[in-house]
Coordinates of C-alpha atoms in Angstrom, one line a residue:
M13 CA 20.3 60.3 -113.1
G14 CA 19.9 60.8 -109.3
T15 CA 16.2 60.1 -109.2
A16 CA 14.7 56.9 -107.6
Q17 CA 13.0 54.8 -110.2
D18 CA 10.9 51.6 -110.3
I19 CA 10.5 49.2 -113.2
L20 CA 7.1 47.5 -113.7
I21 CA 6.8 44.5 -116.0
N22 CA 3.4 43.4 -117.4
W23 CA 3.8 40.0 -119.0
S24 CA 1.3 38.0 -121.2
P25 CA 1.9 35.2 -123.7
Q26 CA 1.4 37.6 -126.6
E27 CA 3.4 40.6 -125.4
T28 CA 5.7 42.0 -122.7
R29 CA 5.4 45.6 -121.6
V30 CA 7.9 47.4 -119.4
A31 CA 7.4 50.8 -117.8
V32 CA 10.1 52.8 -116.1
V33 CA 8.6 55.1 -113.4
E34 CA 10.2 58.0 -111.6
T35 CA 8.5 60.1 -109.0
G36 CA 5.2 58.6 -109.8
A37 CA 5.4 59.4 -113.6
V38 CA 6.1 57.1 -116.5
Q39 CA 9.3 58.0 -118.2
E40 CA 9.8 55.1 -120.6
L41 CA 7.7 52.3 -122.1
H42 CA 9.1 49.3 -123.9
V43 CA 6.9 46.8 -125.8
E44 CA 7.8 43.5 -127.3
R45 CA 5.3 41.2 -129.1
T46 CA 6.0 37.5 -129.2
L47 CA 5.1 37.0 -132.9
E48 CA 7.1 40.0 -134.0
R49 CA 10.5 38.9 -132.5
G50 CA 13.1 38.3 -135.2
I51 CA 16.0 35.9 -135.0
V52 CA 18.9 38.4 -135.8
G53 CA 21.7 37.8 -133.3
N54 CA 20.8 34.1 -132.7
V55 CA 23.7 31.6 -132.8
Y56 CA 23.1 28.2 -134.3
L57 CA 25.2 25.1 -134.9
G58 CA 24.5 24.9 -138.6
K59 CA 25.0 22.1 -141.1
V60 CA 26.3 22.9 -144.6
A61 CA 23.6 21.7 -147.0
R62 CA 25.1 22.9 -150.3
V63 CA 28.1 24.9 -151.5
L64 CA 27.7 27.1 -154.6
P65 CA 31.2 28.1 -155.9
G66 CA 29.6 30.1 -158.8
M67 CA 27.8 32.3 -156.3
Q68 CA 30.6 32.2 -153.7
S69 CA 28.0 31.2 -151.2
A70 CA 26.5 28.2 -149.3
F71 CA 23.2 27.1 -148.0
I72 CA 23.2 26.2 -144.3
D73 CA 20.5 24.2 -142.5
I74 CA 19.9 25.8 -139.1
G75 CA 16.6 24.0 -138.3
L76 CA 14.3 26.5 -139.9
E77 CA 11.7 26.0 -142.7
R78 CA 14.1 27.4 -145.3
A79 CA 17.9 26.9 -145.5
A80 CA 19.9 30.0 -144.5
F81 CA 22.4 31.8 -146.8
L82 CA 26.1 32.3 -146.2
H83 CA 28.1 34.5 -148.5
V84 CA 31.9 34.3 -148.7
A85 CA 32.0 38.0 -147.5
D86 CA 30.5 36.8 -144.2
V87 CA 32.9 33.9 -143.7
W88 CA 35.3 35.0 -141.0
Q89 CA 39.1 34.6 -141.4
R90 CA 41.8 35.5 -139.0
P91 CA 44.0 38.3 -140.6
A92 CA 47.6 37.2 -141.1
E93 CA 50.3 39.3 -139.6
G94 CA 50.2 42.8 -141.2
E95 CA 47.1 42.0 -143.2
A96 CA 44.3 44.7 -143.4
Y97 CA 41.2 44.1 -141.4
A98 CA 38.1 45.3 -143.3
G99 CA 35.0 45.0 -141.2
R100 CA 33.6 41.5 -141.3
Q101 CA 36.0 40.3 -144.1
V102 CA 39.7 40.1 -144.5
V103 CA 41.0 41.7 -147.7
G104 CA 41.6 39.0 -150.3
A105 CA 39.1 36.4 -149.1
V106 CA 39.8 32.7 -149.7
P107 CA 37.1 31.1 -152.1
I108 CA 34.2 29.6 -150.2
E109 CA 34.7 26.1 -151.6
K110 CA 38.1 26.0 -149.9
Q111 CA 36.6 27.0 -146.5
V112 CA 33.4 25.0 -146.1
F113 CA 32.1 21.6 -147.4
E114 CA 28.8 19.8 -147.5
G115 CA 27.9 18.0 -144.3
Q116 CA 30.2 20.3 -142.2
S117 CA 29.0 21.5 -138.8
L118 CA 29.5 25.3 -138.6
L119 CA 28.9 27.9 -135.8
V120 CA 26.9 30.6 -137.4
Q121 CA 25.0 33.8 -136.4
V122 CA 21.9 35.3 -138.1
I123 CA 22.6 38.8 -139.4
K124 CA 19.4 39.3 -141.4
D125 CA 15.9 37.9 -140.8
P126 CA 14.3 35.7 -143.4
I127 CA 12.0 37.7 -145.7
G128 CA 9.3 36.2 -148.0
T129 CA 10.9 33.3 -149.9
K130 CA 14.4 34.2 -148.8
G131 CA 16.1 32.4 -146.0
A132 CA 18.0 34.1 -143.2
R133 CA 21.5 35.6 -143.9
L134 CA 24.4 34.3 -141.8
S135 CA 27.9 35.1 -140.7
T136 CA 30.5 32.9 -139.1
Q137 CA 31.9 35.9 -137.2
I138 CA 30.2 35.7 -133.9
S139 CA 29.4 39.0 -132.0
I140 CA 27.6 39.2 -128.7
A141 CA 26.1 42.5 -127.7
G142 CA 26.2 43.7 -124.1
R143 CA 24.9 47.0 -122.6
L144 CA 28.2 48.8 -123.1
L145 CA 30.4 46.5 -125.3
V146 CA 30.1 44.1 -128.2
Y147 CA 32.2 41.0 -127.8
L148 CA 34.0 39.4 -130.8
P149 CA 35.4 36.2 -129.3
Q150 CA 37.3 35.2 -132.5
D151 CA 39.2 38.6 -132.7
D152 CA 41.7 40.3 -130.4
H153 CA 41.4 44.0 -131.3
V154 CA 39.6 46.7 -129.3
G155 CA 37.5 49.1 -131.3
V156 CA 35.6 52.2 -130.4
S157 CA 32.3 53.4 -131.9
Q158 CA 32.7 56.0 -134.7
K159 CA 30.1 58.1 -133.0
I160 CA 32.3 58.7 -130.0
P161 CA 34.4 61.9 -130.5
P162 CA 38.0 61.1 -131.8
A163 CA 39.6 63.0 -128.8
Q164 CA 38.1 60.4 -126.4
R165 CA 38.7 57.2 -128.4
D166 CA 42.3 56.5 -127.4
A167 CA 41.7 56.9 -123.7
L168 CA 38.6 54.7 -123.8
R169 CA 40.5 52.1 -125.9
A170 CA 43.3 52.0 -123.3
R171 CA 40.8 51.6 -120.4
V172 CA 39.1 48.7 -122.2
Q173 CA 42.4 47.0 -123.0
A174 CA 43.5 47.2 -119.4
L175 CA 40.2 45.7 -118.2
V176 CA 40.2 42.9 -120.9
G177 CA 43.6 41.7 -119.9
K178 CA 46.0 39.5 -121.9
P179 CA 45.2 36.1 -123.3
E180 CA 47.9 34.4 -121.2
D181 CA 46.2 35.8 -118.1
G182 CA 42.8 34.4 -119.1
G183 CA 41.8 37.6 -120.9
G184 CA 41.8 38.5 -124.6
G185 CA 39.1 38.5 -127.2
G186 CA 37.9 41.5 -129.2
F187 CA 35.7 44.2 -128.0
I188 CA 33.9 47.2 -129.5
L189 CA 32.9 50.0 -127.2
R190 CA 29.3 51.1 -127.9
T191 CA 28.2 54.8 -128.0
N192 CA 26.5 54.6 -124.6
A193 CA 29.8 53.5 -123.0
E194 CA 31.3 57.0 -123.5
E195 CA 30.8 58.1 -119.8
T196 CA 30.7 54.8 -118.0
S197 CA 32.8 53.6 -115.1
D198 CA 35.4 50.8 -115.1
A199 CA 33.2 48.7 -112.7
E200 CA 30.3 48.8 -115.2
M201 CA 32.5 47.8 -118.1
S202 CA 34.1 45.0 -116.0
E203 CA 30.6 43.7 -115.3
D204 CA 29.7 43.8 -119.0
I205 CA 32.9 42.0 -119.9
A206 CA 32.2 39.2 -117.4
Y207 CA 28.6 38.8 -118.7
L208 CA 29.8 38.6 -122.3
R209 CA 32.5 36.0 -121.6
K210 CA 30.2 33.9 -119.6
T211 CA 27.7 33.9 -122.5
W212 CA 30.4 32.9 -125.0
A213 CA 31.5 30.0 -122.7
R214 CA 27.9 28.7 -122.6
I215 CA 27.7 28.9 -126.4
R216 CA 30.9 26.9 -126.8
E217 CA 29.8 24.3 -124.3
A218 CA 26.4 23.9 -126.0
A219 CA 28.2 23.5 -129.4
G220 CA 30.1 20.5 -128.1
L221 CA 27.0 18.8 -126.7
R222 CA 24.1 19.5 -129.1
P223 CA 23.5 18.1 -132.6
P224 CA 23.7 20.2 -135.8
T225 CA 20.8 22.5 -136.6
S226 CA 20.5 23.4 -132.8
L227 CA 19.9 26.9 -131.5
L228 CA 22.8 27.6 -129.1
H229 CA 22.1 31.2 -128.1
Q230 CA 19.1 33.4 -128.5
D231 CA 19.5 37.2 -128.5
L232 CA 18.0 38.5 -125.2
D233 CA 14.3 39.1 -125.0
L234 CA 12.9 42.3 -123.5
L235 CA 12.6 40.7 -120.0
Q236 CA 16.3 39.9 -120.0
R237 CA 17.3 43.3 -121.5
V238 CA 15.5 44.9 -118.6
L239 CA 18.3 43.6 -116.3
R240 CA 21.0 44.3 -118.8
D241 CA 20.1 47.7 -120.1
L242 CA 17.5 49.4 -117.9
V243 CA 18.6 48.7 -114.3
T244 CA 20.8 51.5 -112.8
E245 CA 22.0 52.4 -109.3
E246 CA 18.8 54.5 -108.9
T247 CA 16.5 51.5 -109.6
Q248 CA 14.8 50.5 -106.3
T249 CA 12.6 47.6 -107.5
I250 CA 11.8 45.6 -110.5
R251 CA 8.2 44.3 -110.2
I252 CA 6.8 41.6 -112.5
D253 CA 3.3 40.2 -112.5
S254 CA 4.1 36.6 -113.8
R255 CA 5.4 34.0 -111.3
E256 CA 6.7 31.8 -114.2
Q257 CA 8.7 34.7 -115.7
F258 CA 9.8 35.9 -112.3
V259 CA 11.5 32.6 -111.7
R260 CA 13.1 32.6 -115.2
L261 CA 14.3 36.1 -114.8
Q262 CA 15.6 35.5 -111.3
A263 CA 17.7 32.5 -112.6
F264 CA 19.1 34.6 -115.5
G265 CA 19.9 37.5 -113.2
Q266 CA 21.6 35.4 -110.5
E267 CA 23.9 33.9 -113.1
F268 CA 24.7 37.0 -115.2
M269 CA 23.7 40.1 -113.3
P270 CA 23.4 39.4 -109.6
Q271 CA 23.4 43.1 -108.6
A272 CA 20.2 43.6 -110.7
A273 CA 18.6 40.3 -109.7
V274 CA 18.3 41.3 -106.0
K275 CA 15.9 44.1 -107.0
L276 CA 13.4 41.6 -108.5
Q277 CA 10.0 41.3 -106.8
L278 CA 6.9 39.2 -107.7
Y279 CA 3.8 41.5 -107.9
K280 CA 0.8 39.7 -106.2
G281 CA -1.6 42.6 -106.0
E282 CA -5.2 42.2 -107.2
R283 CA -5.2 45.3 -109.4
P284 CA -3.3 45.0 -112.8
I285 CA 0.3 46.1 -112.3
F286 CA 0.0 48.9 -114.9
D287 CA -3.0 50.4 -113.0
L288 CA -0.7 51.4 -110.1
Y289 CA 0.5 54.4 -112.0
S290 CA -2.3 54.7 -114.6
I291 CA 0.2 53.6 -117.3
D292 CA -2.4 52.7 -119.9
E293 CA -3.9 56.1 -119.7
E294 CA -0.4 57.6 -120.0
V295 CA 0.2 55.5 -123.1
A296 CA -3.0 56.7 -124.7
R297 CA -2.0 60.3 -124.1
A298 CA 1.5 59.6 -125.6
L299 CA -0.1 58.5 -128.8
G300 CA -2.0 61.8 -129.2
R301 CA -0.7 65.1 -130.6
R302 CA -1.6 67.3 -127.7
V303 CA 0.2 67.3 -124.4
D304 CA -1.4 69.4 -121.7
L305 CA 0.8 71.1 -119.1
K306 CA -0.2 71.5 -115.5
S307 CA -0.2 75.3 -115.7
G308 CA -2.8 75.3 -118.5
G309 CA -0.4 75.6 -121.4
Y310 CA 0.0 72.8 -123.9
M311 CA 2.3 71.3 -126.6
I312 CA 1.6 69.9 -130.0
V313 CA 3.9 67.0 -131.0
D314 CA 4.0 66.0 -134.7
Q315 CA 6.1 63.1 -135.8
T316 CA 7.0 62.9 -139.5
E317 CA 9.4 60.7 -141.4
A318 CA 12.1 63.3 -141.6
L319 CA 11.8 65.0 -138.1
T320 CA 9.6 65.6 -135.1
T321 CA 8.3 69.1 -134.3
V322 CA 7.2 70.3 -130.8
D323 CA 5.1 73.5 -130.7
V324 CA 4.6 75.1 -127.2
N325 CA 1.5 77.3 -126.5
T326 CA 0.3 79.2 -123.4
G327 CA -3.3 78.0 -123.8
G328 CA -5.3 79.1 -120.8
Y329 CA -2.4 79.9 -118.6
V330 CA -2.6 83.5 -117.3
G331 CA -1.3 83.0 -113.8
A332 CA 1.9 85.1 -113.8
R333 CA 2.2 88.8 -113.0
N334 CA 2.8 89.8 -116.6
F335 CA 3.0 88.3 -120.1
D336 CA 6.8 87.8 -120.1
E337 CA 6.5 85.8 -116.9
T338 CA 3.6 83.8 -118.2
V339 CA 5.6 82.8 -121.3
F340 CA 8.7 82.0 -119.2
K341 CA 6.9 79.8 -116.8
T342 CA 5.1 77.9 -119.6
N343 CA 8.4 77.4 -121.5
L344 CA 10.1 76.1 -118.3
E345 CA 7.4 73.6 -117.7
A346 CA 7.4 72.6 -121.4
A347 CA 11.2 72.0 -121.2
Q348 CA 10.6 69.4 -118.5
A349 CA 7.7 67.8 -120.4
I350 CA 9.5 67.7 -123.7
A351 CA 12.4 65.6 -122.3
R352 CA 9.9 63.2 -120.7
Q353 CA 7.8 62.9 -123.9
L354 CA 10.9 62.1 -126.0
R355 CA 11.7 59.2 -123.7
L356 CA 8.1 58.0 -123.4
R357 CA 7.4 58.2 -127.1
N358 CA 11.0 57.1 -127.9
L359 CA 11.3 59.8 -130.6
G360 CA 14.6 59.8 -132.4
G361 CA 16.4 61.7 -135.2
I362 CA 16.0 65.4 -135.6
I363 CA 13.7 67.2 -133.2
V364 CA 12.8 70.9 -133.6
V365 CA 11.2 72.7 -130.7
D366 CA 9.3 76.0 -131.1
F367 CA 9.1 77.6 -127.7
I368 CA 6.9 80.7 -127.2
D369 CA 9.0 83.8 -128.1
M370 CA 10.9 85.2 -125.1
Q371 CA 12.2 88.8 -125.1
R372 CA 14.7 88.5 -122.3
P373 CA 18.0 86.7 -123.0
E374 CA 18.1 85.4 -119.4
H375 CA 14.8 83.7 -119.8
R376 CA 16.0 82.0 -123.0
E377 CA 19.2 80.8 -121.2
A378 CA 17.2 79.5 -118.2
V379 CA 14.8 77.5 -120.5
L380 CA 17.7 76.1 -122.5
A381 CA 19.6 75.1 -119.3
E382 CA 16.4 73.4 -117.9
L383 CA 16.0 71.5 -121.2
R384 CA 19.6 70.3 -121.2
K385 CA 19.4 69.3 -117.5
Q386 CA 16.3 67.2 -118.2
L387 CA 17.8 65.6 -121.4
A388 CA 20.9 64.6 -119.4
R389 CA 18.7 62.1 -117.6
D390 CA 18.0 60.3 -120.9
R391 CA 19.8 56.9 -121.3
V392 CA 19.8 57.5 -125.0
K393 CA 22.4 60.0 -126.4
T394 CA 20.7 63.4 -127.0
M395 CA 22.2 66.7 -128.1
A396 CA 20.5 70.1 -128.1
G397 CA 21.7 73.3 -129.8
G398 CA 20.9 76.9 -128.8
F399 CA 18.1 79.1 -130.0
S400 CA 18.3 79.8 -133.8
Q401 CA 17.6 83.2 -135.3
L402 CA 14.0 82.1 -135.8
G403 CA 13.7 81.2 -132.1
L404 CA 13.8 77.4 -132.6
V405 CA 15.8 74.9 -130.7
E406 CA 17.2 72.0 -132.8
M407 CA 18.2 68.8 -131.2
T408 CA 19.0 65.2 -132.1
R409 CA 18.2 61.9 -130.2
K410 CA 19.8 58.6 -131.2
R411 CA 17.3 56.1 -132.8
T412 CA 17.5 52.9 -130.8
R413 CA 14.2 51.3 -131.7
E414 CA 10.8 52.1 -133.2
S415 CA 8.9 55.0 -131.7
L416 CA 5.9 54.1 -129.5
A417 CA 3.5 55.3 -132.3
H418 CA 5.2 53.1 -134.9
A419 CA 5.2 50.1 -132.6
L420 CA 1.6 50.3 -131.6
C421 CA -0.2 52.0 -134.5
E422 CA -0.5 51.9 -138.3
P423 CA -1.6 54.6 -140.8
C424 CA -5.3 55.4 -140.7
P425 CA -7.0 53.6 -143.7
A426 CA -9.2 56.7 -144.2
C427 CA -6.5 59.4 -144.4
Q428 CA -3.5 57.1 -145.2
G429 CA -1.4 58.8 -142.5
S430 CA -1.9 62.4 -143.6
G431 CA -3.9 63.2 -140.5
Q432 CA -6.8 64.7 -142.4
V433 CA -9.6 63.8 -144.9
K434 CA -11.6 65.9 -147.3
T435 CA -14.9 67.3 -146.1
A436 CA -18.1 65.7 -147.1
R437 CA -18.8 68.8 -149.3
S438 CA -15.5 68.4 -151.1
V439 CA -16.3 64.8 -151.8
C440 CA -19.7 65.8 -153.2
Y441 CA -18.1 68.2 -155.6
D442 CA -15.5 65.5 -156.6
I443 CA -18.5 63.2 -157.4
L444 CA -20.3 65.8 -159.5
R445 CA -17.1 66.4 -161.6
E446 CA -16.6 62.7 -162.0
I447 CA -20.2 62.2 -163.2
L448 CA -19.8 65.0 -165.7
R449 CA -16.5 63.3 -166.9
E450 CA -18.3 59.9 -167.3
A451 CA -21.2 61.5 -169.2
R452 CA -18.9 62.7 -171.9
Q453 CA -17.6 59.1 -172.5
F454 CA -20.5 56.8 -171.8
N455 CA -24.3 56.7 -172.3
P456 CA -25.9 54.7 -169.5
K457 CA -29.6 54.8 -168.6
E458 CA -28.8 55.9 -165.0
Y459 CA -25.9 56.9 -162.7
R460 CA -25.8 55.5 -159.2
V461 CA -23.6 57.1 -156.6
V462 CA -22.4 54.8 -153.8
A463 CA -20.8 56.9 -151.0
A464 CA -20.4 57.3 -147.2
P465 CA -23.6 58.2 -145.4
R466 CA -22.5 61.7 -144.6
V467 CA -21.9 62.4 -148.3
V468 CA -25.3 61.0 -149.3
E469 CA -27.0 63.0 -146.6
L470 CA -25.4 66.2 -147.9
F471 CA -26.6 65.4 -151.5
L472 CA -30.2 64.9 -150.2
D473 CA -30.1 68.2 -148.2
E474 CA -27.8 71.2 -149.0
E475 CA -26.4 69.9 -152.3
S476 CA -29.7 68.5 -153.7
A477 CA -30.1 71.5 -156.1
H478 CA -26.6 71.0 -157.6
L479 CA -27.3 67.2 -158.0
A480 CA -30.6 67.9 -159.7
G481 CA -29.1 70.6 -162.0
L482 CA -26.4 68.1 -163.1
S483 CA -29.0 65.5 -163.8
D484 CA -30.9 67.9 -166.0
F485 CA -27.8 69.0 -167.8
I486 CA -26.7 65.4 -168.7
G487 CA -30.2 64.2 -169.3
K488 CA -29.9 61.2 -167.1
P489 CA -31.3 60.3 -163.6
I490 CA -28.8 60.1 -160.7
S491 CA -29.6 57.8 -157.7
L492 CA -27.9 57.7 -154.3
Q493 CA -26.9 54.7 -152.1
A494 CA -25.3 55.0 -148.7
D495 CA -22.6 52.5 -147.7
G496 CA -21.4 52.6 -144.1
T497 CA -18.3 50.5 -145.0
L498 CA -16.8 53.2 -147.2
G499 CA -14.3 55.7 -145.8
P500 CA -15.2 59.5 -145.9
E501 CA -13.3 60.0 -149.2
Q502 CA -14.3 56.7 -150.9
Y503 CA -17.1 56.5 -153.5
D504 CA -18.1 54.6 -156.5
I505 CA -20.2 55.7 -159.6
V506 CA -22.1 52.8 -161.1
L507 CA -23.3 53.0 -164.7
L508 CA -26.7 51.2 -165.0

C-alpha cells in the first residue's frame, strides 16, 4: 500500500466498530453486532446422541438448545493409497453406523448455523482459517484456490510445501492457499502457518481436558480479526477505547501475532474515539447515493442486487481552462473517490462506472491508470477492464462480507426498497378508481377513505371536485379520515 494507516476500534457490549484511516480519511469500516454472530467455524467436543442409519446421519449434542446434525457426507475419512479425494468426502464412504456410536465423544466443527427448528450442521473434518491459508490438520495435501490463475498455482504450491515442511521434521498437515495469498511473501505465510498450528495445538489440548459438549475453539471475532487480517506493515497504531478489550486483545496478540500486538494502544481521550476523524459523519455519507467531490463535481452510487453503478457528473465545477480539462480533472478526482467508496461501502460483485465522456485518448488512459493505481491499494481482489464502446468501465470486486448498507440498513417500509413512492395525487386517483370498482359490487350507505394526511389534504383541496363528482355519480357519500400511521401509498376504503 505504501500509505501510513491507523486503526480505530470503538467497542460496546452490543457492537464492535473498526475504522481503517489513511491520511486522515476513513478507508474501511467493519461492524460486528454481538447478537448477530453465528457459530459457523466453532469447534466442539460433541457427544453422539443418536445414530440414524436410514438417514445416514447422526444427532450430536454440542451443548446448544437443539442437537446438531451430522451427515455421512461430512464424516471425514483418510483416503487410502491411490483413492480419490472428493472435497470433504472420500469416494465410497463407509456407512455412518460403522463410524460413530451413541455416547461417543467426537471432535466436530459447525459448517451451517441453526435456522428455525433445525439444529446446526456439523463436519468432523476440521478446518481453521488464517489470513492467507486454511489449515486442514487431518490431511496432508496442499491445495490452491481455484480463483488463482492456473499458471501461478504450481509455483505457489511448491512455496507452501517448502514452508510447511515434512511430518518427520515437525511439519505436515494440509493447507489451502486462499485467494489473497496470491502475491504474499514467504515471511507472511510462515507467520500464518505458525498461528494456525498453534491454534490446532490448543484445540487438541482442550479436547483432552474438557468434558463432552464443550466449546473448544470459537471462530475469531472482529477484534481478533483486526490483528489477523487488517494489520499491515503500514499500520502505525491500533487504538481501542475499552480497557477490558485492550487487555484481551493484547493477550491474544502476544501469543499469536506479536508483531501486530506491539502496535496496540489504549485510547483514553475524553472525546469518543470515532469523533477524532468524524467517522460517524463519514458513515452517514457512505449510506447515501450522492458523493460530493472537492472540485464541485459529484458521483451517484446505486447498489442493486445484480450490480453497482457509479455515475460521474461535473456538477458546479467550472475551474479548468476549457471543458475538456474540466471533464478530465473531474474524472481524475472521481477515480480516486470511487476506489475509496468501494472499500468504505464494501461493495462487491460487478461494478459499472460511467465517467463523463472524454474526447482525448490520453485523458481516458490517464483516468484508467489512476483508477487502477487506487484499486491496487485494496486488500480485496479487484479487477478493472478498459473503456467499453459506450464509454463505461466495468470492474469486479470480490465479495467478502455484507456491504455497509446491507449491514446497517433495511428496505424502507414505505417504498419496499424501490427508492421511490407514488405521489399523493397518484394515490388519490388510485382511491377514486378503487371506489368506483367497489360501487359496482357492493351497495353500502357510505364510503370512508382512510389515508395518509397528505392524500386527505389533496382530496380536500385540489381534488375536491373529482371526489364530489364521483360521489354524485355513484349516489353515495364519501367521507375522509387522515391516519398518520399509514405510509404514503397505503389507504383503506371502509364500507359503512
